[in-house]
Short mmCIF file of C-alpha atoms and ligand atoms in Angstrom, two decimals:
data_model
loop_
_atom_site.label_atom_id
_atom_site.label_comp_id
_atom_site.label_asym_id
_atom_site.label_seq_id
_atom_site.Cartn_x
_atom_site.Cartn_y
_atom_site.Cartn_z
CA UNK U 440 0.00 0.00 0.00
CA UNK U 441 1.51 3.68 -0.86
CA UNK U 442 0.14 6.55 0.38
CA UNK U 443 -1.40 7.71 -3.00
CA UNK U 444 -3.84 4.38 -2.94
CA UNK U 445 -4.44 4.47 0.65
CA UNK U 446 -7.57 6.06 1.45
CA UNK U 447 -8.26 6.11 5.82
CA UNK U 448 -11.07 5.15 7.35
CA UNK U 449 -11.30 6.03 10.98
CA UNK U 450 -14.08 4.75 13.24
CA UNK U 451 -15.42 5.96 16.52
CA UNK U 452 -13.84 9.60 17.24
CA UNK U 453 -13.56 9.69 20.45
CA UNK U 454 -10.33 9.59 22.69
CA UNK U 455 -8.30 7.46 20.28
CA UNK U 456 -9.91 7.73 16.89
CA UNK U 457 -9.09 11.36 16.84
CA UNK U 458 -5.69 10.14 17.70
CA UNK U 459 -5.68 7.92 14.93
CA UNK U 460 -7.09 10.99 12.55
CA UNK U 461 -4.44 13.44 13.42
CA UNK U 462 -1.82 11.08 12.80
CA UNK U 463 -3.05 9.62 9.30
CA UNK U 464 -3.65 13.53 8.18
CA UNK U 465 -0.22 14.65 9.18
CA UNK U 466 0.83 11.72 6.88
CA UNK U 467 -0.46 12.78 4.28
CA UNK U 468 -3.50 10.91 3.89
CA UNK U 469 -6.99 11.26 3.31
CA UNK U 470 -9.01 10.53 6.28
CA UNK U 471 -13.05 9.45 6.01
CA UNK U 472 -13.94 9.63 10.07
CA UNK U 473 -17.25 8.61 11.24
CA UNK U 474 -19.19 8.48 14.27
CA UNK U 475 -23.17 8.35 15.35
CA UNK U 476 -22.61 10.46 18.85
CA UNK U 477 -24.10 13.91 18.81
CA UNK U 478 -21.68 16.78 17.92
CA UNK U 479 -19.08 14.43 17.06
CA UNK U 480 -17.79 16.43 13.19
CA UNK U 481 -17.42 19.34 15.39
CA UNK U 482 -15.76 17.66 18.49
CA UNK U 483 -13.00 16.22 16.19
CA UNK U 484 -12.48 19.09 13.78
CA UNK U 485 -11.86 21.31 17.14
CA UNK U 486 -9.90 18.22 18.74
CA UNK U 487 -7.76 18.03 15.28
CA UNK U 488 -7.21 22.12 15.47
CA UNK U 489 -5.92 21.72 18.88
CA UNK U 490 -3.36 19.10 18.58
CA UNK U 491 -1.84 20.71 14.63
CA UNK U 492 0.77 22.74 16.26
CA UNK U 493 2.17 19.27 17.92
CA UNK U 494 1.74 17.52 14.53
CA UNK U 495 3.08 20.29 12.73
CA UNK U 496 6.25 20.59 15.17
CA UNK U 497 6.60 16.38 14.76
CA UNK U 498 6.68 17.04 11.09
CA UNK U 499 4.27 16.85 8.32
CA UNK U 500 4.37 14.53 5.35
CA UNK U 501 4.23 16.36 1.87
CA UNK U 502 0.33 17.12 0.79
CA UNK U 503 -0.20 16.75 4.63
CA UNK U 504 -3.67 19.05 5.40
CA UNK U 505 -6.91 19.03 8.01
CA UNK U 506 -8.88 19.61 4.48
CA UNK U 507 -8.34 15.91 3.45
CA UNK U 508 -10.63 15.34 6.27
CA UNK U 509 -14.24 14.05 5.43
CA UNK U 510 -16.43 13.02 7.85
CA UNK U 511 -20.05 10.97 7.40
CA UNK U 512 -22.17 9.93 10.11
CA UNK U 513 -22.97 6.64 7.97
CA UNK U 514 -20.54 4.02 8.27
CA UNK U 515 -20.88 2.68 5.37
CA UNK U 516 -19.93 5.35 3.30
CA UNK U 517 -17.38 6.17 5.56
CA UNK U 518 -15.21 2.81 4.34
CA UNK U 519 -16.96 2.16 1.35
CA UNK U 520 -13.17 3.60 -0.88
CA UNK U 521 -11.08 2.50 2.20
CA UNK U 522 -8.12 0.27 2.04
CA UNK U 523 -7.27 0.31 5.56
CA UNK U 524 -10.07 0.93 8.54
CA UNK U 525 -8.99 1.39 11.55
CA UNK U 526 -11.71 0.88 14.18
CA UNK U 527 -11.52 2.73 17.04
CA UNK U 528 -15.53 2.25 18.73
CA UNK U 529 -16.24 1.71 22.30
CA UNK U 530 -14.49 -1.50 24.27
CA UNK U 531 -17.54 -3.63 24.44
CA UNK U 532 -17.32 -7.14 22.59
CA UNK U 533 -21.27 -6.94 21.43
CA UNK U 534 -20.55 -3.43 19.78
CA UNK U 535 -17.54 -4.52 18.44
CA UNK U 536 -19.49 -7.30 16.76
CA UNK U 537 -22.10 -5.07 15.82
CA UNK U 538 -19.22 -2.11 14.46
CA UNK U 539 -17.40 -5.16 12.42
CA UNK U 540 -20.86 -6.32 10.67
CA UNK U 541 -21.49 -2.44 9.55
CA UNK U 542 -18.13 -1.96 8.41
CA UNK U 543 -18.12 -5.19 6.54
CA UNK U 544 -21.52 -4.20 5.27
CA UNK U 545 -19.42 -1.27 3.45
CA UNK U 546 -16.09 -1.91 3.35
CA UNK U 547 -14.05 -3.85 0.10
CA UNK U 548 -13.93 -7.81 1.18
CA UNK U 549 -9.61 -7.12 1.00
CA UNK U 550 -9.35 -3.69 2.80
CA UNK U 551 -7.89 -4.43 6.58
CA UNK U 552 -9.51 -3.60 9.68
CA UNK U 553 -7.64 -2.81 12.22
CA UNK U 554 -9.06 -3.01 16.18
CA UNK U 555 -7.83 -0.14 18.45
CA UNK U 556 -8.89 -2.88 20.93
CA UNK U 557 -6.95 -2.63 24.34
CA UNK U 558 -8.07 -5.52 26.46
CA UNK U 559 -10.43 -8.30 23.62
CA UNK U 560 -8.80 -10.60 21.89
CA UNK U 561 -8.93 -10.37 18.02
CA UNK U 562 -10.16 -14.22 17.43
CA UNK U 563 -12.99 -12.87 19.66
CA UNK U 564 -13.48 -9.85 17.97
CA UNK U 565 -13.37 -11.48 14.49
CA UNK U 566 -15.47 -14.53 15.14
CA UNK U 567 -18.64 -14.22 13.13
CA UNK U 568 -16.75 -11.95 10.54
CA UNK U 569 -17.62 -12.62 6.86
CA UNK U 570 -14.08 -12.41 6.00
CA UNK U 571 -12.02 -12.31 9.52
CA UNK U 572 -8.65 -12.92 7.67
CA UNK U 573 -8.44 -9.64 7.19
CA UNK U 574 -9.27 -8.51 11.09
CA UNK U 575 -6.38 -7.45 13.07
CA UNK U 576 -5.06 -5.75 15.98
CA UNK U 577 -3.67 -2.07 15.67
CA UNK U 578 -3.26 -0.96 19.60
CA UNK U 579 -1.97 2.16 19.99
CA UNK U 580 -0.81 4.26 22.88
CA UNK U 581 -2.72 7.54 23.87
CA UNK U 582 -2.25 9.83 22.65
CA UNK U 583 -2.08 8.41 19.73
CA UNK U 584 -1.01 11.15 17.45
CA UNK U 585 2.28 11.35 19.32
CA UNK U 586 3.30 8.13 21.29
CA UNK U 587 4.96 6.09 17.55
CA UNK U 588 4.17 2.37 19.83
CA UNK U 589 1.43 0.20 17.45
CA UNK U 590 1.50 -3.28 18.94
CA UNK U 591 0.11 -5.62 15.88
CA UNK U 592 -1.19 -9.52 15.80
CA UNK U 593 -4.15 -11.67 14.94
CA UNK U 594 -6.73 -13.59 15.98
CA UNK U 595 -7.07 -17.52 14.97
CA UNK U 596 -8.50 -16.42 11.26
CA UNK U 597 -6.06 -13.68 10.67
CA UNK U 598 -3.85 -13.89 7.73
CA UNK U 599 -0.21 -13.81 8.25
CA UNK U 600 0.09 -11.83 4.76
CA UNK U 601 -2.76 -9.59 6.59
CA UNK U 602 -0.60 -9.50 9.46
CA UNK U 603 2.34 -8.13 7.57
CA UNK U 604 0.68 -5.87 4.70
CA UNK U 605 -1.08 -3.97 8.40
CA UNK U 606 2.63 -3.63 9.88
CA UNK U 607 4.31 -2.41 6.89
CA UNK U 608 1.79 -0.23 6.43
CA UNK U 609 1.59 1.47 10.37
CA UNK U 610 5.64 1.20 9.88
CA UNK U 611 5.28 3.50 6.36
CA UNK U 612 3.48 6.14 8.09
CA UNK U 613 6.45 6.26 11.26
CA UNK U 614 4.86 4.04 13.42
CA UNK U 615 7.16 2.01 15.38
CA UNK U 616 5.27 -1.39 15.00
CA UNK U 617 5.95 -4.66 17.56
CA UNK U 618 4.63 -7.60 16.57
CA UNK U 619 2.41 -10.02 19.20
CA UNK U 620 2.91 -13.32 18.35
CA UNK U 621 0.86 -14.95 20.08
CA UNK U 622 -3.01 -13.55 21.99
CA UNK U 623 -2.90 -12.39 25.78
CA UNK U 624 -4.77 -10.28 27.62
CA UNK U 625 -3.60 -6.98 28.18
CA UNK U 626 -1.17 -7.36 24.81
CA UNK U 627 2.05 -6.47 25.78
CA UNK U 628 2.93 -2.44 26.59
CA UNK U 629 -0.04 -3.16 29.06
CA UNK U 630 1.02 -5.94 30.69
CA UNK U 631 4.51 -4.56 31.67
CA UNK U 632 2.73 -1.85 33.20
CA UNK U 633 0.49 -3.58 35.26
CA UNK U 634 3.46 -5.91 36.35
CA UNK U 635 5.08 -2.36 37.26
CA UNK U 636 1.50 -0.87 38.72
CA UNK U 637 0.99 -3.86 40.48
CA UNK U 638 4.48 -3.60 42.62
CA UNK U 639 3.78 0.15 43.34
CA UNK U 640 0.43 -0.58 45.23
CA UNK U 641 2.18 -3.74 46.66
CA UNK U 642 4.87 -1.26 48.64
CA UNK U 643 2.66 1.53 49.27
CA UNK U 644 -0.07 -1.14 50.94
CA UNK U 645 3.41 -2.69 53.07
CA UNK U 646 4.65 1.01 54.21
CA UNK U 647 7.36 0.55 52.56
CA UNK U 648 7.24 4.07 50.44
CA UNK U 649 5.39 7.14 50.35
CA UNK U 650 3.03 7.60 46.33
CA UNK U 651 5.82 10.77 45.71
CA UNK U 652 8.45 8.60 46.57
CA UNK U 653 7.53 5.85 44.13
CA UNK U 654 6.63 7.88 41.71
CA UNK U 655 10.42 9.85 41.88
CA UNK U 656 11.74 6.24 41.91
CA UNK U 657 10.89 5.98 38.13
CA UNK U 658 10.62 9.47 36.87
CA UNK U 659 14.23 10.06 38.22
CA UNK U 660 15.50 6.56 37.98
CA UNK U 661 14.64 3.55 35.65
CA UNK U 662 12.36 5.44 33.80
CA UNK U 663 14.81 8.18 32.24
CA UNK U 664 16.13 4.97 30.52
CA UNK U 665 13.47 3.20 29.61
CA UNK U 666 12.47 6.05 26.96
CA UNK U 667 15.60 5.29 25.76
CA UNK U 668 16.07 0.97 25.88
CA UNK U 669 13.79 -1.34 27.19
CA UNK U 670 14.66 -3.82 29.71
CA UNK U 671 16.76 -6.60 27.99
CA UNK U 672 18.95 -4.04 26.26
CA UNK U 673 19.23 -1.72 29.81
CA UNK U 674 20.06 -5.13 31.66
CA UNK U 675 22.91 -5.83 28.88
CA UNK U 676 24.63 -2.47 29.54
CA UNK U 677 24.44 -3.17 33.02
CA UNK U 678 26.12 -6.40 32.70
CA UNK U 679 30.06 -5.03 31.33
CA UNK U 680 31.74 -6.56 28.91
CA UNK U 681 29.84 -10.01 29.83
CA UNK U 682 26.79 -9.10 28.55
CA UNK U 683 22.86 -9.77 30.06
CA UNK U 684 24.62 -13.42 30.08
CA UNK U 685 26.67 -12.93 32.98
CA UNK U 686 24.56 -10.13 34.56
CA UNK U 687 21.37 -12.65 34.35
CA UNK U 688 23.69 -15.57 36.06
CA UNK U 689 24.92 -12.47 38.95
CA UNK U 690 21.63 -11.12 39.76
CA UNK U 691 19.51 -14.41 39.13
CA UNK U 692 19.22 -15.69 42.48
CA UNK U 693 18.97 -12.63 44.23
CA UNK U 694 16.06 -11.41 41.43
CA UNK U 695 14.73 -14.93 42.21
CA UNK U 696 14.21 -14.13 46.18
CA UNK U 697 12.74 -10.80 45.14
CA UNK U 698 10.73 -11.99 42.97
CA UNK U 699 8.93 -14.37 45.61
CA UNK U 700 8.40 -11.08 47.82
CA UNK U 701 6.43 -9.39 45.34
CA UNK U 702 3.30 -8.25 45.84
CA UNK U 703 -0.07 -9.51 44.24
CA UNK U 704 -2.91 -6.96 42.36
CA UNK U 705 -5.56 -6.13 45.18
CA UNK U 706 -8.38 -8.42 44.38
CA UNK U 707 -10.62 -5.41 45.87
CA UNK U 708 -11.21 -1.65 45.72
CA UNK U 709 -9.89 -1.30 49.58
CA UNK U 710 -6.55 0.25 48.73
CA UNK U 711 -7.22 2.78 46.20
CA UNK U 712 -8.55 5.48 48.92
CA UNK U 713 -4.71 5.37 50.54
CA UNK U 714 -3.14 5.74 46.83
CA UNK U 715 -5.41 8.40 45.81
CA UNK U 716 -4.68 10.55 49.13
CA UNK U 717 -1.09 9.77 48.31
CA UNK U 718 -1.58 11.37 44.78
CA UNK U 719 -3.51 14.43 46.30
CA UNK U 720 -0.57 14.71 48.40
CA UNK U 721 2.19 14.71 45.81
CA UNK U 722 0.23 17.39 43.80
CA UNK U 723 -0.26 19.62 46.22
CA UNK U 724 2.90 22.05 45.48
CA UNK U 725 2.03 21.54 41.44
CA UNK U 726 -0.92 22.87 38.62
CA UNK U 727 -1.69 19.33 37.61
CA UNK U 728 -2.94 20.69 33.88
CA UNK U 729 0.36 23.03 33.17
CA UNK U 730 2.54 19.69 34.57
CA UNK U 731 0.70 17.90 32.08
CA UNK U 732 1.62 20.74 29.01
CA UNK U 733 5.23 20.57 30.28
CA UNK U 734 5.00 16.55 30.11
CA UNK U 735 3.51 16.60 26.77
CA UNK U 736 6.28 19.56 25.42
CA UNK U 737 9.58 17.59 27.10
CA UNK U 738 7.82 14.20 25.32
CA UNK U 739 7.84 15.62 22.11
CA UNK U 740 11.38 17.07 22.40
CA UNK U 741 12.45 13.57 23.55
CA UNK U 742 10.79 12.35 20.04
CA UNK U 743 12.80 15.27 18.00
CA UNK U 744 16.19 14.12 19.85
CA UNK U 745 15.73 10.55 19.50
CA UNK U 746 15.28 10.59 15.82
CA UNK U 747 18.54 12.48 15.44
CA UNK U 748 20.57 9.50 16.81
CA UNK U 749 20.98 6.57 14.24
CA UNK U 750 22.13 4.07 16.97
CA UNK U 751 19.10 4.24 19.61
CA UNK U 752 16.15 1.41 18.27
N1 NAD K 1357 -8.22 5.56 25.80
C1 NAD K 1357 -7.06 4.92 25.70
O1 NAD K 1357 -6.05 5.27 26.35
C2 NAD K 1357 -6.92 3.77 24.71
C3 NAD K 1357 -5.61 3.39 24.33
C4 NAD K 1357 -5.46 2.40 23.35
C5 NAD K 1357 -6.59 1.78 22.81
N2 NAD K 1357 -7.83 2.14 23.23
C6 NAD K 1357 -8.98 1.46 22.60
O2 NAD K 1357 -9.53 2.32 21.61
C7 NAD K 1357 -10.95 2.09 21.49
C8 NAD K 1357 -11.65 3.42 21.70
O3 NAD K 1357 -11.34 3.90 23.00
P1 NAD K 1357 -11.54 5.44 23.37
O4 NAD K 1357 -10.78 5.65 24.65
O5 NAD K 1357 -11.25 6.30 22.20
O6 NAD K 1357 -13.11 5.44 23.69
P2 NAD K 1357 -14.12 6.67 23.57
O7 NAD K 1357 -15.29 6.29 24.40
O8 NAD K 1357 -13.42 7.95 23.82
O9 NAD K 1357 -14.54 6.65 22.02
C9 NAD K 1357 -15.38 5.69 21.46
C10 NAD K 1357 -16.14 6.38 20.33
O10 NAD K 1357 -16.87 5.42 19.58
C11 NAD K 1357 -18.07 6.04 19.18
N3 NAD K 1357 -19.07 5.05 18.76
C12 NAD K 1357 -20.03 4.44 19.47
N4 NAD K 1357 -20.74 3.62 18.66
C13 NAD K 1357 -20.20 3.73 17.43
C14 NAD K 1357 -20.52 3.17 16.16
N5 NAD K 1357 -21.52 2.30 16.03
N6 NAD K 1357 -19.76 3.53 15.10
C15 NAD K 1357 -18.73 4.39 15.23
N7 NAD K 1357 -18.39 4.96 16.41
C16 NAD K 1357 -19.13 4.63 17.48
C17 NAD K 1357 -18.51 6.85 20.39
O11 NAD K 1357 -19.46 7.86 20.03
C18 NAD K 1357 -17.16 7.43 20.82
O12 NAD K 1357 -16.88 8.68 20.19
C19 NAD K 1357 -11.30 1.04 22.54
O13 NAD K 1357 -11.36 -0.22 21.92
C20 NAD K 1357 -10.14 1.11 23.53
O14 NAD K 1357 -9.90 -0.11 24.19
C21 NAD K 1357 -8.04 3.14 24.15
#
């Protein structure tokens, strides 16, 4: 697919499919966005206005313009010229059905649809489909106009050439695409997360740590180089001239013992009063919106710098 043939579809506008939107338009594609709610043409033009200065400063493809946006509240005309649909409705499995049997209604039997889909499984989301080879998973990462992660995979009926024409694609327009080889809840950028998540609640339940002081435990430790290398690659360059090899067979019975002291996910509500009070706390010398603007303007400088250095992945 080149980016002369490829005509967008984008459905549901809310949160994510105006993400999706603002991306495909600074690409240099045109966009058909629907979307039954109310207001919705308005709600994303605005929403697209708002965010072009942060598209614009990440670069704009040649041809790139908010006029090649159409929108239609019918769905069917909406993908009836797309090649690629990304479906971004609400995160319910009987509207998904329901969104997936309009689309098809519309759509060309070989355009792809791609689920925005953060917690269903594709062979769920797919089963019923007239032609669920071409049904996969495009998860991004809010916002989605700005964060480059698109984790990519199937269901049981997807095609593997399906699977590969949707990550080429998501790759051609600067994605940076990972590939999920095989279905689990949560994918994968989610799961690490909650692994993380998970931990944090674990200490602040135990007294070990104040919410502030976990939080500063990341944002001014780990975390300034995780936006740089994961894990595995951070681990490596821990490890010397021997490698994750001989830094796995240092640390490995030590991380084992840890490991056994971790903490499990609350199985109910009880501790989120104590984290939230912790949060009110830690905010309480800040203006929560303007340290989300500053968050959002060091991200995107963090972007600019990254893609000046050949030898970061
Ligand atoms: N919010 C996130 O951080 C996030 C991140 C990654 C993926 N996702 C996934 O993206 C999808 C959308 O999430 P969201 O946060 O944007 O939700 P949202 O509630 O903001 O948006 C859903 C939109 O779908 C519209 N809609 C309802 N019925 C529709 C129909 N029949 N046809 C077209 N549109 C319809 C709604 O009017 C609404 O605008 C979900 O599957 C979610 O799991 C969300």
């Amino acid at each position: 697919m080149t980016k002369q043939t490829v005509n967008i579809a984008i459905v549901g506008t809310g949160v994510i499919g105006a993400g999706w939107a603002a991306h495909f338009l600074a690409r240099g594609f045109a966009v058909t966005a629907t979307d039954p709610a109310d207001g919705a043409e308005s709600r994303l033009r605005d929403w697209i206005d708002n965010c072009w200065p942060v598209v614009e400063r990440l670069g704009l493809a040649d041809g790139a313009s908010r006029d090649n946006l159409t929108f239609t509240p019918d769905v069917h005309a909406a993908v009836r010229h797309a090649d690629f649909i990304q479906e971004s409705g609400p995160e319910r499995l009987d509207i998904k059905h329901s969104l997936i049997a309009s689309i098809e209604a519309g759509a060309r039997a070989d355009a792809i649809i791609a689920s925005s889909s953060s917690g269903l499984a594709i062979s769920e989301i797919q089963a019923g489909a007239r032609h669920p080879e071409r049904i996969v998973l495009g998860h991004p990462f809010n916002p989605s106009h700005i964060i480059p992660l698109v984790e990519v995979g199937g269901g049981n009926l997807t095609s593997p050439e399906n699977i590969a024409r949707t990550m080429a694609f998501y790759a051609s327009t600067g994605k940076k695409v990972i590939r999920i080889n095989k279905e689990v809840k949560g994918h994968i950028a989610n799961r690490l997360q909650v692994a993380l998540w998970q931990e944090a609640i674990s200490l602040v339940q135990r007294g070990v740590a104040s919410v502030a002081d976990i939080d500063a435990a990341i944002s001014y430790g780990p975390g300034l180089r995780w936006a740089l290398l994961g894990p595995f690659l951070n681990l490596h360059a821990s490890g010397g001239p021997g490698g994750i090899t001989l830094l796995l067979q240092h640390l490995g019975p030590a991380q084992r013992e840890w490991a056994r002291d971790l903490g499990t996910y609350p199985e109910t509500d009880d501790y989120i009063e104590s984290i939230a009070q912790g949060v009110d706390a830690e905010l309480q010398s800040y203006d929560f919106p303007e340290m989300l603007h500053q968050r959002d303007q060091l991200l995107i400088q963090l972007l600019e710098a990254k893609r000046t250095l050949s030898q970061l992945p």
